[in-house]
Coordinates of C-alpha atoms in Angstrom, one line a residue:
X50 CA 0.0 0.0 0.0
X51 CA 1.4 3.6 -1.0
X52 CA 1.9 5.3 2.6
X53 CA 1.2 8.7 2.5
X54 CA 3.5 10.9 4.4
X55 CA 1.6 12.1 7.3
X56 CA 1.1 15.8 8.0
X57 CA 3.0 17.8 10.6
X58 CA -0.1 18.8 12.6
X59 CA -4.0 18.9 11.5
X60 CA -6.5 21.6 13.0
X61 CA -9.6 20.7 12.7
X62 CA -11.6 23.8 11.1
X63 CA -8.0 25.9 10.2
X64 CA -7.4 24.8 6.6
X65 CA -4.5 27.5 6.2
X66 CA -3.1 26.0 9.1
X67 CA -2.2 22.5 7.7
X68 CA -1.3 24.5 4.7
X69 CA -4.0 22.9 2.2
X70 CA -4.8 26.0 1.0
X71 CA -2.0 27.6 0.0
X72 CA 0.4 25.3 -1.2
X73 CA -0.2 25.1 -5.2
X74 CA 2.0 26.9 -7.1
X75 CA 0.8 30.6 -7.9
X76 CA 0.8 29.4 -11.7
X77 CA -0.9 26.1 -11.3
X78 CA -4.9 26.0 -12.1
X79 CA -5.9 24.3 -8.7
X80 CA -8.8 23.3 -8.4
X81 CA -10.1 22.3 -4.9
X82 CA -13.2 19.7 -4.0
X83 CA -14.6 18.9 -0.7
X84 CA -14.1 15.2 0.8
X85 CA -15.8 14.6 4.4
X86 CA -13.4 11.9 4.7
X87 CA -9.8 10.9 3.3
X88 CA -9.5 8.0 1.3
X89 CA -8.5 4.5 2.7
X90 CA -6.3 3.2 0.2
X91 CA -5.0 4.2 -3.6
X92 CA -5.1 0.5 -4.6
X93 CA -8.5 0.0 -7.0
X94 CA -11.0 -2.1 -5.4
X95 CA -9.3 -2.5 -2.4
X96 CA -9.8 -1.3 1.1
X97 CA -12.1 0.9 -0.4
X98 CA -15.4 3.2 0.0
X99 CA -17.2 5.7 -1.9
X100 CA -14.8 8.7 -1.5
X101 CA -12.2 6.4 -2.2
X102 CA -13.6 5.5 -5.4
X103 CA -14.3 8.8 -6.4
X104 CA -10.7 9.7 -5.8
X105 CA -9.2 6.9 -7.8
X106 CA -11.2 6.6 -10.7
X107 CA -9.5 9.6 -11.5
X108 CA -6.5 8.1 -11.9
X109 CA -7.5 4.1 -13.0
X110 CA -9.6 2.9 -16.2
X111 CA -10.7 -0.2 -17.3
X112 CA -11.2 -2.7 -20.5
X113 CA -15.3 -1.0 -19.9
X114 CA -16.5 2.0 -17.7
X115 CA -20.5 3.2 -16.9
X116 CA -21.6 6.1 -19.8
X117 CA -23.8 8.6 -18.2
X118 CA -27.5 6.1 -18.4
X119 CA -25.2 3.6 -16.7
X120 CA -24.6 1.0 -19.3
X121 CA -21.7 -0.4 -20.0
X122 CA -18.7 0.6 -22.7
X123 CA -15.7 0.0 -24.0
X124 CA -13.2 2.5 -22.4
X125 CA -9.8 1.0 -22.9
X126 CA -11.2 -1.8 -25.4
X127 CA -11.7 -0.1 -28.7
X128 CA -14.5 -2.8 -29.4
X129 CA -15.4 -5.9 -27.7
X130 CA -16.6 -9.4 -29.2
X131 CA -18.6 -11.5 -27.9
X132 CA -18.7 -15.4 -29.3
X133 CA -22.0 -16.7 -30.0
X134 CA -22.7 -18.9 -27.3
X135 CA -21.8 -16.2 -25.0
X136 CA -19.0 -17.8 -23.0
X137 CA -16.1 -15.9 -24.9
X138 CA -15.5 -12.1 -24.4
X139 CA -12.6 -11.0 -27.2
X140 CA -11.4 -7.3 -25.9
X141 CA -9.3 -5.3 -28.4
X142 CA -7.6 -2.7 -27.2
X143 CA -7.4 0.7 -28.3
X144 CA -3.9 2.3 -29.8
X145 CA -2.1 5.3 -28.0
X146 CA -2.9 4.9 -24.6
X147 CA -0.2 5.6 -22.8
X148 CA 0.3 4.3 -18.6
X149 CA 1.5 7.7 -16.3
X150 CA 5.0 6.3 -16.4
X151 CA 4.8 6.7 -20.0
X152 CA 5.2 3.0 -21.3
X153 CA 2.7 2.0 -23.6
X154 CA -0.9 -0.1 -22.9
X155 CA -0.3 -3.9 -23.6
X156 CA -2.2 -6.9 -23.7
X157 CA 0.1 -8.5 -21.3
X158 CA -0.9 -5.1 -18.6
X159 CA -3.9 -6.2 -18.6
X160 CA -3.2 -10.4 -17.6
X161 CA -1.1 -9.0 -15.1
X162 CA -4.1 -6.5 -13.7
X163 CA -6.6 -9.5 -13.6
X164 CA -4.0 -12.0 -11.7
X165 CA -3.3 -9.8 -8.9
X166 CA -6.8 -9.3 -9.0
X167 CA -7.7 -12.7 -8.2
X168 CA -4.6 -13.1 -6.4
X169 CA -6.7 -13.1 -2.8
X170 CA -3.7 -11.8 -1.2
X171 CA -4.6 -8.4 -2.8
X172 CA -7.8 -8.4 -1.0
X173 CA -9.6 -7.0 -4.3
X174 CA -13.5 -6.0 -3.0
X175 CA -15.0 -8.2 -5.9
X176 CA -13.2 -11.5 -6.2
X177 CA -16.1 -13.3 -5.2
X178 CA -17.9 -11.9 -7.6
X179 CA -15.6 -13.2 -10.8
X180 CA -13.7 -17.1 -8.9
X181 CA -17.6 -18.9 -9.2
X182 CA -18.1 -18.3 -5.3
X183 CA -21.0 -16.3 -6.2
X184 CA -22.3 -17.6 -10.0
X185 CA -20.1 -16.4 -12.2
X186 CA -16.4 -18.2 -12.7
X187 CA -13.9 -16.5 -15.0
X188 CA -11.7 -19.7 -15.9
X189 CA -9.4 -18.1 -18.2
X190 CA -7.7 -15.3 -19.3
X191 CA -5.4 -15.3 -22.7
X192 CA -3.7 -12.5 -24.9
X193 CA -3.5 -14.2 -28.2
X194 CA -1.0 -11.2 -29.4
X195 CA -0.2 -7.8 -27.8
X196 CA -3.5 -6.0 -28.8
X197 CA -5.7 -8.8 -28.0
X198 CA -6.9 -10.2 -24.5
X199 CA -9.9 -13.1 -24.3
X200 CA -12.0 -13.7 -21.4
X201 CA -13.7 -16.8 -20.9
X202 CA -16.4 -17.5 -18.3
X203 CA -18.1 -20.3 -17.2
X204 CA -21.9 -19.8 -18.5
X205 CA -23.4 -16.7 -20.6
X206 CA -23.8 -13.4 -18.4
X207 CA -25.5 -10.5 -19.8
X208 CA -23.9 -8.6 -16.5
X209 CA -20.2 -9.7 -17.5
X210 CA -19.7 -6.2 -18.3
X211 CA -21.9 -4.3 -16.2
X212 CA -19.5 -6.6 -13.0
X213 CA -16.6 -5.4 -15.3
X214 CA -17.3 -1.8 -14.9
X215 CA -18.7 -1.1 -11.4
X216 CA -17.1 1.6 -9.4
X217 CA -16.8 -0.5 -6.3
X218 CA -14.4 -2.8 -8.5
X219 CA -12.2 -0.1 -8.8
X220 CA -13.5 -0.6 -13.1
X221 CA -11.2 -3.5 -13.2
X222 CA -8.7 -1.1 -13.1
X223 CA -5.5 -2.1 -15.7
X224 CA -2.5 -0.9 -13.7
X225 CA 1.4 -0.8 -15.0
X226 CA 2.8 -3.7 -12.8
X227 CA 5.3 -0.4 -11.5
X228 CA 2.5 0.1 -9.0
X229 CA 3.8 -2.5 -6.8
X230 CA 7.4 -1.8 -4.6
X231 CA 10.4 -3.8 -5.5
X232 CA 8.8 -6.5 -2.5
X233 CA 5.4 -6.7 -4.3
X234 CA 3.3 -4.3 -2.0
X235 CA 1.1 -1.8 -3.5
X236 CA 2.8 1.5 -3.9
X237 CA 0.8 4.1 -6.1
X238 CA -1.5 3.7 -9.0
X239 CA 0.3 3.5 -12.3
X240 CA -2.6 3.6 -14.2
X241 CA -3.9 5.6 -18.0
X242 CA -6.9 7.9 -16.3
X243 CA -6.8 11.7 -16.7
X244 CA -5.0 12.6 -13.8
X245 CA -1.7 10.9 -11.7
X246 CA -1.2 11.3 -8.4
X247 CA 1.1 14.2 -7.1
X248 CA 1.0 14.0 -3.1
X249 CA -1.6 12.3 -0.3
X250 CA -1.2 13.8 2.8
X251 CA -3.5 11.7 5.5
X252 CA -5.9 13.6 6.8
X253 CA -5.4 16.9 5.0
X254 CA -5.7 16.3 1.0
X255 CA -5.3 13.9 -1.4
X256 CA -3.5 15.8 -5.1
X257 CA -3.8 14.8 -8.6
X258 CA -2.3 16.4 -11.0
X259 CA -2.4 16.5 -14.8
X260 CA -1.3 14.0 -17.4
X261 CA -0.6 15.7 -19.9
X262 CA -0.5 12.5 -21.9
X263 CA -3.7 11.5 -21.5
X264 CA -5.3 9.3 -24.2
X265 CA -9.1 10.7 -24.4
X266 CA -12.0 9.6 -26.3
X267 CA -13.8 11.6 -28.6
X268 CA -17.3 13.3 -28.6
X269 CA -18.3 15.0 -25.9
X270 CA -18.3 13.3 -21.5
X271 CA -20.4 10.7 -21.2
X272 CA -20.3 9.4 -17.4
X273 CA -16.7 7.2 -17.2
X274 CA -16.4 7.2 -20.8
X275 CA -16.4 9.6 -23.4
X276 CA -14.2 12.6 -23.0
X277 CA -12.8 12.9 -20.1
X278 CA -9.5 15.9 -21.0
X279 CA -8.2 17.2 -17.5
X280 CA -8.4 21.2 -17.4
X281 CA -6.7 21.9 -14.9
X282 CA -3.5 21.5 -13.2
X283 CA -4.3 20.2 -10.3
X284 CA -7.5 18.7 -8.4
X285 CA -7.4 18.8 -4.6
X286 CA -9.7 16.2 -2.6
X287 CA -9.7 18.7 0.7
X288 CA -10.2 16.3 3.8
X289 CA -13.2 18.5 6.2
X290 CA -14.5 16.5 8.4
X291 CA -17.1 18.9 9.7
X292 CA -20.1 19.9 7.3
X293 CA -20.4 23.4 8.7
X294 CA -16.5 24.4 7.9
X295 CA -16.6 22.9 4.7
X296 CA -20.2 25.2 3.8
X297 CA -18.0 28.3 5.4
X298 CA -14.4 27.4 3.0
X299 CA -17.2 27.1 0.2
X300 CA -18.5 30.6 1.3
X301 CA -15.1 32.4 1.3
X302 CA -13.6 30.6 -2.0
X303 CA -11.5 28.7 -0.4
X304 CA -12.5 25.5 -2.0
X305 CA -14.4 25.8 -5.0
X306 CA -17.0 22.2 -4.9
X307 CA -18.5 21.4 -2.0
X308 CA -19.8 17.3 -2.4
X309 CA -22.8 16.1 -0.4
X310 CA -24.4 19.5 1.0
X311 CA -26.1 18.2 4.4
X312 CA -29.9 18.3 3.1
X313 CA -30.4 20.9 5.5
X314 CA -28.4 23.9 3.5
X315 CA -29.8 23.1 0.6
X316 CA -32.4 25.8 0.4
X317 CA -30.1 28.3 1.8
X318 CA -26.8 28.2 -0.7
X319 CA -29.6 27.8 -3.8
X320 CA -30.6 31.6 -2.8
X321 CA -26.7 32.4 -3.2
X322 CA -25.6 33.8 -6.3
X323 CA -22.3 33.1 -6.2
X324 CA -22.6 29.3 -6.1
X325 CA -25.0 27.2 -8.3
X326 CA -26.3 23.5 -6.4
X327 CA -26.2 20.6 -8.9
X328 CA -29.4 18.1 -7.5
X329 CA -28.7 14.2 -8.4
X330 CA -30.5 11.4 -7.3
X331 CA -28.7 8.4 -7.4
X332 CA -29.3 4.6 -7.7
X333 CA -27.9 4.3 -3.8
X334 CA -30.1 3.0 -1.4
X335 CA -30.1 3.7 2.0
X336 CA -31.1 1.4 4.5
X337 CA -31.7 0.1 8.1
X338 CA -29.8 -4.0 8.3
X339 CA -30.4 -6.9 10.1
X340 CA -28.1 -9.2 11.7
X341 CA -30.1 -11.9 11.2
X342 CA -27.6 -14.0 13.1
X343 CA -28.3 -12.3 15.9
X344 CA -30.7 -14.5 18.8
X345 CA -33.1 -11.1 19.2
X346 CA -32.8 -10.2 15.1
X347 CA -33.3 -13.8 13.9
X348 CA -36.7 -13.8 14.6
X349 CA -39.1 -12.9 12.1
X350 CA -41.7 -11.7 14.4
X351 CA -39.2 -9.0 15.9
X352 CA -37.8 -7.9 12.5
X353 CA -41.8 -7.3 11.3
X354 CA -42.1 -5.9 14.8
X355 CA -39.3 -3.3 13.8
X356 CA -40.8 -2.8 10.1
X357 CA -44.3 -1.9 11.8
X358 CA -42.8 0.8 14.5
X359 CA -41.4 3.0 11.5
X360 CA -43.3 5.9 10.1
X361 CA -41.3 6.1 6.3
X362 CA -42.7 9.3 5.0
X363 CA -42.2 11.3 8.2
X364 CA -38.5 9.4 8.6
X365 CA -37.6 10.1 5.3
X366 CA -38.7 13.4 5.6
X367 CA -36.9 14.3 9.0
X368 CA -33.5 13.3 7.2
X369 CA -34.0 14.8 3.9
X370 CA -35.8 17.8 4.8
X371 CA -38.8 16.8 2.0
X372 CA -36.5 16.6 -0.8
X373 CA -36.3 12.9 -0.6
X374 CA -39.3 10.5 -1.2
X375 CA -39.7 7.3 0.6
X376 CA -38.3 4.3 -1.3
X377 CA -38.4 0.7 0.4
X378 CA -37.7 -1.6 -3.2
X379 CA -34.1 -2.4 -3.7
X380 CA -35.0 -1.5 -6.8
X381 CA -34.2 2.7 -7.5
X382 CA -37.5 4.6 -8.2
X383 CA -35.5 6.3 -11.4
X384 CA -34.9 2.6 -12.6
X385 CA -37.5 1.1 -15.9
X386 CA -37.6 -1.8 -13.7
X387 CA -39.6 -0.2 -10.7
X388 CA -43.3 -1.0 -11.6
X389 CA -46.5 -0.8 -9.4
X390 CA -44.8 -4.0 -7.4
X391 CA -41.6 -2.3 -6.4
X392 CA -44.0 0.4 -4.5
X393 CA -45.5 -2.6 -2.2
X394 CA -44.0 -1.2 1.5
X395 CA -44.0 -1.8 4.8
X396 CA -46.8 -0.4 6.7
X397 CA -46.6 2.0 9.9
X398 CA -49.1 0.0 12.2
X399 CA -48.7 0.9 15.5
X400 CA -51.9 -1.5 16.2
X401 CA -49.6 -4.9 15.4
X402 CA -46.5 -3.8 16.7
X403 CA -47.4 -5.3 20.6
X404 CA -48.6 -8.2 18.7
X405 CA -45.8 -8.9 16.9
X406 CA -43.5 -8.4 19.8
X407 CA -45.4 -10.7 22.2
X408 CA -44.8 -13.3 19.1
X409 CA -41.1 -12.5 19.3
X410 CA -40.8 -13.1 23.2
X411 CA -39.4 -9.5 23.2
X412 CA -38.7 -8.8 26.8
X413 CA -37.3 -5.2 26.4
X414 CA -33.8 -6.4 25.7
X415 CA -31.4 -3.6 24.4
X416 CA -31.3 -3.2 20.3
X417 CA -28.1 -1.3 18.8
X418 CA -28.7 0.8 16.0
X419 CA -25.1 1.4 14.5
X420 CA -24.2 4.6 12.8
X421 CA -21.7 7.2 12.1
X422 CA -21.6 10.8 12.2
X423 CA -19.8 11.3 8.5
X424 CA -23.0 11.1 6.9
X425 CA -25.1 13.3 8.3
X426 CA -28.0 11.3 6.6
X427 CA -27.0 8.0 8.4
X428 CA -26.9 9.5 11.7
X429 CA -30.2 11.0 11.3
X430 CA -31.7 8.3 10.0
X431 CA -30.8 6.2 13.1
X432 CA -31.8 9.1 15.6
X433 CA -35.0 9.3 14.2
X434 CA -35.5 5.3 14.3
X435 CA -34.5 5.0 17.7
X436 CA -37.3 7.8 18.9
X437 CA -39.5 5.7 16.9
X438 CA -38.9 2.4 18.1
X439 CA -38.7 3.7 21.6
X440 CA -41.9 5.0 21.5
X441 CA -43.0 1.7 20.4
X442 CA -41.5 -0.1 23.4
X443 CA -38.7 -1.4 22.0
X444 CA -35.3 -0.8 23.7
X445 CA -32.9 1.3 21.1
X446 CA -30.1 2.7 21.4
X447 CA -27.6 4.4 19.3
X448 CA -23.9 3.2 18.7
X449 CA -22.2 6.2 16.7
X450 CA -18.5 4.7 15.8
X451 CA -15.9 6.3 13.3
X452 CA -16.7 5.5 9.1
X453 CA -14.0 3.3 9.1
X454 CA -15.0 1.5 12.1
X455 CA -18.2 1.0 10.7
X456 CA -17.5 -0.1 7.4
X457 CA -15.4 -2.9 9.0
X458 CA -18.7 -3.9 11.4
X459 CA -20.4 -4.0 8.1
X460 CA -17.7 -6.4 6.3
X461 CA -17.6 -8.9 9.2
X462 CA -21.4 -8.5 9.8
X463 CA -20.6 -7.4 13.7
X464 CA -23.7 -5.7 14.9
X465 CA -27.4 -5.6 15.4
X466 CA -29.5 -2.8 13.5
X467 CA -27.9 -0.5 11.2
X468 CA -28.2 2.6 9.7
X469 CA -26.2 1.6 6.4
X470 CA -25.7 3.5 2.4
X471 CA -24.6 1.5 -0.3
X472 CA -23.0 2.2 -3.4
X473 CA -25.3 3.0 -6.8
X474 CA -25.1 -0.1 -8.8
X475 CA -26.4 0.4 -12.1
X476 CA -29.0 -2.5 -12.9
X477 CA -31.1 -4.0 -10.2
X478 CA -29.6 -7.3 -10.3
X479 CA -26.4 -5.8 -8.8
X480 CA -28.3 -4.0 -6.6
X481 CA -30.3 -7.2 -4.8
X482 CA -26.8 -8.8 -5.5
X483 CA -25.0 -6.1 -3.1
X484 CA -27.3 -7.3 0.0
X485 CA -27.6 -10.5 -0.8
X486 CA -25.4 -13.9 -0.9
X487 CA -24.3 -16.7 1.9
X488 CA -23.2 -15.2 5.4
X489 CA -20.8 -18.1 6.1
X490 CA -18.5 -16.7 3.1
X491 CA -19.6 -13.1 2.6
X492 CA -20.2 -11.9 6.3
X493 CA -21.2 -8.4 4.6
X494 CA -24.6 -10.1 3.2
X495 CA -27.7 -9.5 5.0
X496 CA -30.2 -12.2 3.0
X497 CA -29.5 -15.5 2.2
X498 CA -32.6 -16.8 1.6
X499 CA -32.5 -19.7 -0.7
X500 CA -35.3 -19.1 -3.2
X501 CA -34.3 -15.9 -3.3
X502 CA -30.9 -16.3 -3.9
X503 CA -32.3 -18.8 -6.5
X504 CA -34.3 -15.5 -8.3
X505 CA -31.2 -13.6 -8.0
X506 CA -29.5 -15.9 -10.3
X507 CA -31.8 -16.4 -12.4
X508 CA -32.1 -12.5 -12.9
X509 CA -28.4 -12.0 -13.4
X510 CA -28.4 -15.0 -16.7
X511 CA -31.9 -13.3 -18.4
X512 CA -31.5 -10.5 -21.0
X513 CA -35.1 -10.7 -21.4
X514 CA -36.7 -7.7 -20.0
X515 CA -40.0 -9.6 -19.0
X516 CA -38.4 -12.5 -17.3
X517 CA -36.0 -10.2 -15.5
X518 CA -39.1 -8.1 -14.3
X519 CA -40.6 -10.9 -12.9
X520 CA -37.5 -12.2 -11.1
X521 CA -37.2 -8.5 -9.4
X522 CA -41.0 -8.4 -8.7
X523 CA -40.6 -11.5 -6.8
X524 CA -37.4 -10.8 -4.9
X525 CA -39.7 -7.4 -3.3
X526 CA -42.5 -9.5 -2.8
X527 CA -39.9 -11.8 -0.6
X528 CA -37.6 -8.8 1.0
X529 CA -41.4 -7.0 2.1
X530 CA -42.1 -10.6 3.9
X531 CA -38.8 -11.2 5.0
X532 CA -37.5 -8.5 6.4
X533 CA -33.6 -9.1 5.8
X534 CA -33.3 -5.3 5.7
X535 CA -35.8 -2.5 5.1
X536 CA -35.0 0.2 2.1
X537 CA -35.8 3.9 3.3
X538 CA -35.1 6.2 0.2
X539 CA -32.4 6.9 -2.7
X540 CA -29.8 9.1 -2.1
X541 CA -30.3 12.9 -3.3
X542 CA -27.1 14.3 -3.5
X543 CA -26.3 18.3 -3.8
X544 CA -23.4 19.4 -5.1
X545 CA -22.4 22.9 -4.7
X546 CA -19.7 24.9 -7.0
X547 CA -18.8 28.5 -7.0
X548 CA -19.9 30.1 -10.4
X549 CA -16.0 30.6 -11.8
X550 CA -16.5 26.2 -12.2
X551 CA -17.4 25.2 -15.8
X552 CA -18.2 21.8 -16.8
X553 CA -19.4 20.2 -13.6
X554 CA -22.3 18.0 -14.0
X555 CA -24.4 16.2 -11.6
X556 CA -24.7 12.1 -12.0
X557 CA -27.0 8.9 -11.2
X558 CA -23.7 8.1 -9.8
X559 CA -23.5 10.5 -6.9
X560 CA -19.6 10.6 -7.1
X561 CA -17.6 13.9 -8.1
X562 CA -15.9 13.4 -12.0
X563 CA -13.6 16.5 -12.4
X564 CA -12.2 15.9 -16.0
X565 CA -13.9 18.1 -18.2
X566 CA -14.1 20.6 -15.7
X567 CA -12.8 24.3 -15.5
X568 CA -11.9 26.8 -13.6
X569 CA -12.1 30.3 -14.4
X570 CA -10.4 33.6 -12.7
X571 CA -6.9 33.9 -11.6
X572 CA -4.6 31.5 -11.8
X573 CA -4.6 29.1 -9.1
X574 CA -7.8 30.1 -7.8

């Protein structure tokens, strides 16, 4: 792993103190983006999270990336074959890229990206999803000359590229094997995106700056693909914690994007005519999980109990302010695939809830609702569940623990309730797929149903539209019976820039993508 050199001092709220602000060059174009958290890693895929992603997908492509509707295209493939009986996936790759130490994009890059991949030393995020743990088994990987790589998997997958191209996969990132130190450990990303990385200081900023090599695609940006030119010298991920300094360093100029304005300023910085707030609502669902392990949680009665106590409108409403609506299908409410089924929810009934929790044998044992307090959204969200569940006699109470700290509860399924986001994934397959699999092996699952898991397969090897449907219908008619988690809304993320940014766009996939982007004024901001 690339280890940052850590930072002299950090004071909280001071960004001129830890220098982050003044430190570019006075003829560098800087231009400077909000992070609530600093990254966990530079390595794609691994030991990652959303602002990690966002960082490195910067600096990492892929053989495919997401265009702006979320499908899936060739990005460092010029075009892509696929054999008739679907089991064969011929990627040719496209002349002139170049990797950020200069050395040219070869076949033989991209059989040493996928081994370390499926190396599990490297602890890549989505191995499971691609060694036929899950469903689908890549068994082999070939470059027949230096321009030419073949994929073969075990059965036909109409998601083999969609699983290919997912952000949380790092995009199957093609790295120059000068990533790695001389004793094999990650060092930096080597890879042929738009930016390289300059300096990571934990805690303070992460820098990318230019390459001025870049290979981009023609026509104009299209999500992951398309043209992505950098256009400035520099972008700075600015670590602020604290959602109030980071509105005040937007305020003064001293960073010029705010990501992920706390719902609450959203109606007061759209009356500011020095800024302009870019609305997306993405395919990310947030949720409240249940350790079904658990001796109070496995019972079906309790988790119904739970699902009856909650009044969604007036929750969703508390943490979004009424710019959200309720949710509770896996399924996003933008996607073609959420029908009249998908809206089937769990009822507030405070009438049952004494029922249900007599058939439970509840006798007022403590529940812990998990959270953290870098989403403002999560933390809410559990707050306003607890009162709620209090009220109905059961016995809440909040555990509020760093991101980090979380995320790893989360990965080794180590807690009760939880107030939990997930990434968008960009077709509803992937979606149920993200919450669903065997506990024994994937601790992060929360349903392991066995029908269902049957449905989900059977959903992930359809390209017809009806049967998929179906499949999806289902799967909600189960989860509303079930209760292996309960859905509350899709994320609605603001974005704020100062009007001297040109080019920024809003996205279905909720995470900042500064190549295209401008920044107007004097020099360095």
């Amino acid at each position: 792993m690339h280890r940052p050199r850590l930072p002299a001092f950090f004071l909280a709220g001071s960004l001129l103190a830890a220098g982050v602000l003044d430190a570019a060059p006075a003829t560098a174009t800087t231009l400077r983006i909000h992070t609530n958290s600093d990254i966990r890693s530079t390595d794609p895929g691994v030991n990652r999270d959303n602002n990690t992603d966002s960082v490195v997908l910067h600096m990492v492509e892929g053989l495919v990336g997401y265009d702006a509707k979320g499908q899936p295209q060739p990005l460092l493939a010029e075009r892509i074959e696929v054999s008739d009986d679907g089991l064969a996936y011929t990627f040719h790759l496209r002349e002139g890229v170049k990797f950020h130490n200069g050395k040219p994009l070869t076949a033989d890059d991209v059989l040493w990206s996928w081994n370390r991949f499926m190396d599990p030393k490297t602890g890549w995020r989505c191995l499971s999803d691609f060694d036929g743990r899950v469903r689908l088994k890549v068994e082999e990987v070939t470059a027949p000359d230096a321009r030419t790589v073949v994929f073969r998997i075990n059965h036909p997958d109409p998601l083999f590229l969609s699983s290919l191209a997912r952000n949380d996969c790092g995009m199957t990132a093609i790295t120059h094997r000068d990533s790695l130190k001389a004793d094999g450990t990650w060092d930096k990303p080597i890879g042929t995106g738009p930016f390289k990385l300059g300096e990571w200081r934990q805690r303070e900023y992460i820098s990318l700056v230019r390459n001025d090599d870049y290979a981009s695609l023609p026509g104009g940006p299209d999500g992951y693909v398309g043209s992505k030119r950098p256009l400035v010298d520099e972008v700075r991920f600015v670590v602020i914690p604290d959602a109030a300094t980071a509105k005040a360093a937007l305020q003064r100029g001293d960073i010029d994007i705010l990501h992920r304005l706390p719902y609450a300023e959203a109606a007061e910085l759209k009356k500011d005519p020095s800024l302009t707030v870019y609305p997306s609502s993405i395919w990310a669902p947030n949720t409240l999980l249940f350790q079904t392990t658990d001796p109070l949680l496995g019972k079906l009665a309790m988790r119904r109990a739970i699902a009856a106590a909650i009044d969604y409108k007036q929750l969703v409403d508390g943490v979004t302010y009424g710019l959200a609506e309720p949710n509770q299908s896996v399924v996003p409410l933008s996607s073609p695939y959420h029908t009249a089924v998908q809206k089937q929810a769990f009822t507030h009934d405070a009438t049952r809830i004494k029922q249900l929790l007599a058939e439970a044998g509840y006798r007022g044992e403590r529940l812990l609702i998990t959270t953290n307090k870098q989403y403002t959204h999560h933390f809410d969200m559990a707050l306003i569940a607890q009162a709620m569940l209090q009220q109905a006699g059961i016995n809440a109470e909040l555990e509020v623990v760093e991101w980090g700290a979380q995320q790893d509860k989360w990965q080794k399924g180590n807690y009760q309730l939880m107030a939990f986001g997930y990434s968008a994934r960009l077709d509803p397959a992937l979606s149920y797929e993200s919450v669903m699999g065997p506990k024994a092996t994937q601790p992060r699952k929360v349903w392991e149903d066995p029908a269902s898991l049957a449905l989900l397969a059977d959903a992930m090897r359809q390209a017809d539209p009806a049967a998929r449907q179906a499949a999806f219908d289902q799967l909600h008619r189960n989860a509303i019976d079930q209760v292996p988690l309960i859905v509350l809304f899709n994320t609605l993320v603001n974005d704020v820039a100062r009007n001297d940014v040109t080019g920024y766009r809003a996205s279905v996939f909720g995470s900042p993508r500064l190549w295209e982007v401008a920044k107007q004024g004097p020099a360095g901001g």
